């Protein structure tokens, strides 16, 4: 890719930035909502769509994406029977929640900092079958430590708790939850673990199995920079006791054209060898966008080429820089995102931009702030809303997110613009 290095693995970040179809002059600090597609990903959507547009072939087999799933699964250190290409994290999460074998009175433990896609689906289940839903408010602020989160959740588990559901990284405050420790806690209590991993792929160099969860539903269009309308779903389909010693949960793969039309699938395995391909049941669900799956696979292949370990390091370096600049300009007390505990840090940084603390409750003001950044400076961030312990009203925060196509100068410029705009509005 460069004169010095012919491969992407060794390419300079300034060269890698050129792979992306970024809007000239814009500053994209909103990967927590949507990533920027590489040109190669857009080209794949176009090429594969054109290939199938004539309607000359059997569109069903390629819509199961067996090869793409195998390649993507490998990148996340799992197998094809555990990996599904979905339409987004929301779809994956809904199919997990409605596929669980839950009954009236069973308790789901989660947090108020979950995405709407998680809370609305669990609430639907509460209304439909009478599960009980317990939501805890996570602590916020620079000084939060992993133990506070673990203690909060551990203390809330009861004999009725059946499921522990949480975001790997929360979208509101960018708190990276101690996933492995929470899963181990769940294992000790025999709980099913459901992780909203929307923000994880493309950011972290993940071994999905080693996290220890039963289900991880992810977005393909955020940090992984696949097309909008793509997602990944990991479904634990065999037992690796070192990662999760619990039996596989009963699971009903809703929306399927492959689940048997008569009789039942074989009993779920109790060993490291699958008895059935659960991901196929979920993947085979009528006609699919062949182009979408191919393009997500192209994005993943690009990440493998650049190096997922290298990508994670770079994202975190940029985030550390952004966190330091935000803390410097707005003060540590303005931060909703954790910073002191390295285990909780992520590249999503949420903070209160205004001088008056009560402006944290002013939705119009944070909205106008975010819109001004876009209109006047082509600076793309977002605002988030979330419960804060002890506050009678939700707080509204400004949130920026770093990715490999950003650089240090751009972050400095963005934080300057944010500080100036906030000052004008304070
Ligand atoms: C933590 C989290 N969960 C779920 C979602 C929903 O993702 P998708 O649009 O892929 O359904 C988002 C979107 O921002 C998110 O940040």
PDB file of N, CA and C and ligand atoms in Angstrom, residues 32-33 87-91 115 117-118 167 169-171 196 198-199 218-222 230 382 399, ligand 1:
ATOM      1  N   UNK A  32     -20.135   5.431  16.648  1.00  0.00           N
ATOM      2  CA  UNK A  32     -21.050   4.752  17.562  1.00  0.00           C
ATOM      3  C   UNK A  32     -22.445   4.676  16.982  1.00  0.00           C
ATOM      4  N   UNK A  33     -22.727   5.491  15.967  1.00  0.00           N
ATOM      5  CA  UNK A  33     -24.023   5.420  15.288  1.00  0.00           C
ATOM      6  C   UNK A  33     -23.879   4.738  13.940  1.00  0.00           C
ATOM      7  N   UNK A  87     -29.572  -8.438   9.877  1.00  0.00           N
ATOM      8  CA  UNK A  87     -29.774  -7.113   9.285  1.00  0.00           C
ATOM      9  C   UNK A  87     -29.208  -5.994  10.159  1.00  0.00           C
ATOM     10  N   UNK A  88     -29.090  -6.238  11.429  1.00  0.00           N
ATOM     11  CA  UNK A  88     -28.507  -5.243  12.357  1.00  0.00           C
ATOM     12  C   UNK A  88     -28.519  -5.838  13.767  1.00  0.00           C
ATOM     13  N   UNK A  89     -27.990  -5.093  14.708  1.00  0.00           N
ATOM     14  CA  UNK A  89     -27.950  -5.588  16.089  1.00  0.00           C
ATOM     15  C   UNK A  89     -29.361  -5.744  16.648  1.00  0.00           C
ATOM     16  N   UNK A  90     -30.260  -4.865  16.242  1.00  0.00           N
ATOM     17  CA  UNK A  90     -31.635  -4.898  16.751  1.00  0.00           C
ATOM     18  C   UNK A  90     -32.320  -6.203  16.358  1.00  0.00           C
ATOM     19  N   UNK A  91     -32.182  -6.569  15.083  1.00  0.00           N
ATOM     20  CA  UNK A  91     -32.817  -7.809  14.626  1.00  0.00           C
ATOM     21  C   UNK A  91     -32.245  -9.003  15.386  1.00  0.00           C
ATOM     22  N   UNK A 115     -29.740  -0.204  24.980  1.00  0.00           N
ATOM     23  CA  UNK A 115     -30.352   0.381  23.788  1.00  0.00           C
ATOM     24  C   UNK A 115     -31.859   0.105  23.808  1.00  0.00           C
ATOM     25  N   UNK A 117     -33.474  -1.100  21.537  1.00  0.00           N
ATOM     26  CA  UNK A 117     -33.702  -2.400  20.901  1.00  0.00           C
ATOM     27  C   UNK A 117     -33.732  -3.533  21.932  1.00  0.00           C
ATOM     28  N   UNK A 118     -33.047  -3.356  23.030  1.00  0.00           N
ATOM     29  CA  UNK A 118     -33.008  -4.373  24.082  1.00  0.00           C
ATOM     30  C   UNK A 118     -34.211  -4.185  25.007  1.00  0.00           C
ATOM     31  N   UNK A 167     -25.047  -4.486  27.645  1.00  0.00           N
ATOM     32  CA  UNK A 167     -24.277  -4.044  26.480  1.00  0.00           C
ATOM     33  C   UNK A 167     -22.794  -4.250  26.754  1.00  0.00           C
ATOM     34  N   UNK A 169     -20.500  -2.518  25.315  1.00  0.00           N
ATOM     35  CA  UNK A 169     -20.175  -1.092  25.509  1.00  0.00           C
ATOM     36  C   UNK A 169     -21.500  -0.349  25.397  1.00  0.00           C
ATOM     37  N   UNK A 170     -21.795   0.479  26.392  1.00  0.00           N
ATOM     38  CA  UNK A 170     -23.093   1.164  26.366  1.00  0.00           C
ATOM     39  C   UNK A 170     -23.039   2.333  25.387  1.00  0.00           C
ATOM     40  N   UNK A 171     -24.160   2.546  24.734  1.00  0.00           N
ATOM     41  CA  UNK A 171     -24.159   3.592  23.715  1.00  0.00           C
ATOM     42  C   UNK A 171     -24.272   4.985  24.323  1.00  0.00           C
ATOM     43  N   UNK A 196     -25.495  -7.272  24.218  1.00  0.00           N
ATOM     44  CA  UNK A 196     -25.695  -6.374  23.094  1.00  0.00           C
ATOM     45  C   UNK A 196     -24.298  -5.901  22.691  1.00  0.00           C
ATOM     46  N   UNK A 198     -23.439  -4.440  19.833  1.00  0.00           N
ATOM     47  CA  UNK A 198     -23.560  -3.602  18.630  1.00  0.00           C
ATOM     48  C   UNK A 198     -22.259  -2.871  18.301  1.00  0.00           C
ATOM     49  N   UNK A 199     -21.587  -2.404  19.343  1.00  0.00           N
ATOM     50  CA  UNK A 199     -20.429  -1.526  19.108  1.00  0.00           C
ATOM     51  C   UNK A 199     -19.106  -2.285  19.062  1.00  0.00           C
ATOM     52  N   UNK A 218     -24.530  -8.107  17.276  1.00  0.00           N
ATOM     53  CA  UNK A 218     -23.657  -6.985  16.903  1.00  0.00           C
ATOM     54  C   UNK A 218     -24.169  -6.263  15.665  1.00  0.00           C
ATOM     55  N   UNK A 219     -23.715  -5.046  15.534  1.00  0.00           N
ATOM     56  CA  UNK A 219     -23.992  -4.285  14.325  1.00  0.00           C
ATOM     57  C   UNK A 219     -22.825  -4.479  13.348  1.00  0.00           C
ATOM     58  N   UNK A 220     -23.140  -4.511  12.057  1.00  0.00           N
ATOM     59  CA  UNK A 220     -22.072  -4.597  11.053  1.00  0.00           C
ATOM     60  C   UNK A 220     -21.720  -3.246  10.467  1.00  0.00           C
ATOM     61  N   UNK A 221     -22.551  -2.255  10.744  1.00  0.00           N
ATOM     62  CA  UNK A 221     -22.395  -0.955  10.063  1.00  0.00           C
ATOM     63  C   UNK A 221     -21.783   0.117  10.949  1.00  0.00           C
ATOM     64  N   UNK A 222     -21.412  -0.239  12.176  1.00  0.00           N
ATOM     65  CA  UNK A 222     -20.803   0.775  13.053  1.00  0.00           C
ATOM     66  C   UNK A 222     -19.280   0.655  12.929  1.00  0.00           C
ATOM     67  N   UNK A 230     -26.611  -4.318   8.117  1.00  0.00           N
ATOM     68  CA  UNK A 230     -25.865  -5.561   8.359  1.00  0.00           C
ATOM     69  C   UNK A 230     -25.593  -5.706   9.854  1.00  0.00           C
ATOM     70  N   UNK A 382     -22.992  12.968  18.268  1.00  0.00           N
ATOM     71  CA  UNK A 382     -24.417  12.822  18.596  1.00  0.00           C
ATOM     72  C   UNK A 382     -24.641  13.137  20.061  1.00  0.00           C
ATOM     73  N   UNK A 399     -21.674  13.241  22.719  1.00  0.00           N
ATOM     74  CA  UNK A 399     -20.835  12.040  22.619  1.00  0.00           C
ATOM     75  C   UNK A 399     -20.010  12.062  21.342  1.00  0.00           C
TER      76      UNK A 399
HETATM   77  C1  LIG B   1     -25.238  -0.387  22.154  1.00  0.00           C
HETATM   78  C2  LIG B   1     -26.142  -0.408  20.957  1.00  0.00           C
HETATM   79  N1  LIG B   1     -27.029  -1.411  20.822  1.00  0.00           N
HETATM   80  C3  LIG B   1     -27.834  -1.519  19.763  1.00  0.00           C
HETATM   81  C4  LIG B   1     -27.827  -0.570  18.770  1.00  0.00           C
HETATM   82  C5  LIG B   1     -28.702  -0.759  17.578  1.00  0.00           C
HETATM   83  O1  LIG B   1     -27.872  -1.154  16.508  1.00  0.00           O
HETATM   84  P1  LIG B   1     -28.435  -1.467  15.063  1.00  0.00           P
HETATM   85  O2  LIG B   1     -28.711  -0.170  14.412  1.00  0.00           O
HETATM   86  O3  LIG B   1     -27.327  -2.234  14.385  1.00  0.00           O
HETATM   87  O4  LIG B   1     -29.653  -2.291  15.241  1.00  0.00           O
HETATM   88  C6  LIG B   1     -26.970   0.527  18.881  1.00  0.00           C
HETATM   89  C7  LIG B   1     -26.999   1.598  17.888  1.00  0.00           C
HETATM   90  O5  LIG B   1     -26.412   2.635  18.039  1.00  0.00           O
HETATM   91  C8  LIG B   1     -26.079   0.580  19.981  1.00  0.00           C
HETATM   92  O6  LIG B   1     -25.178   1.578  20.091  1.00  0.00           O
END
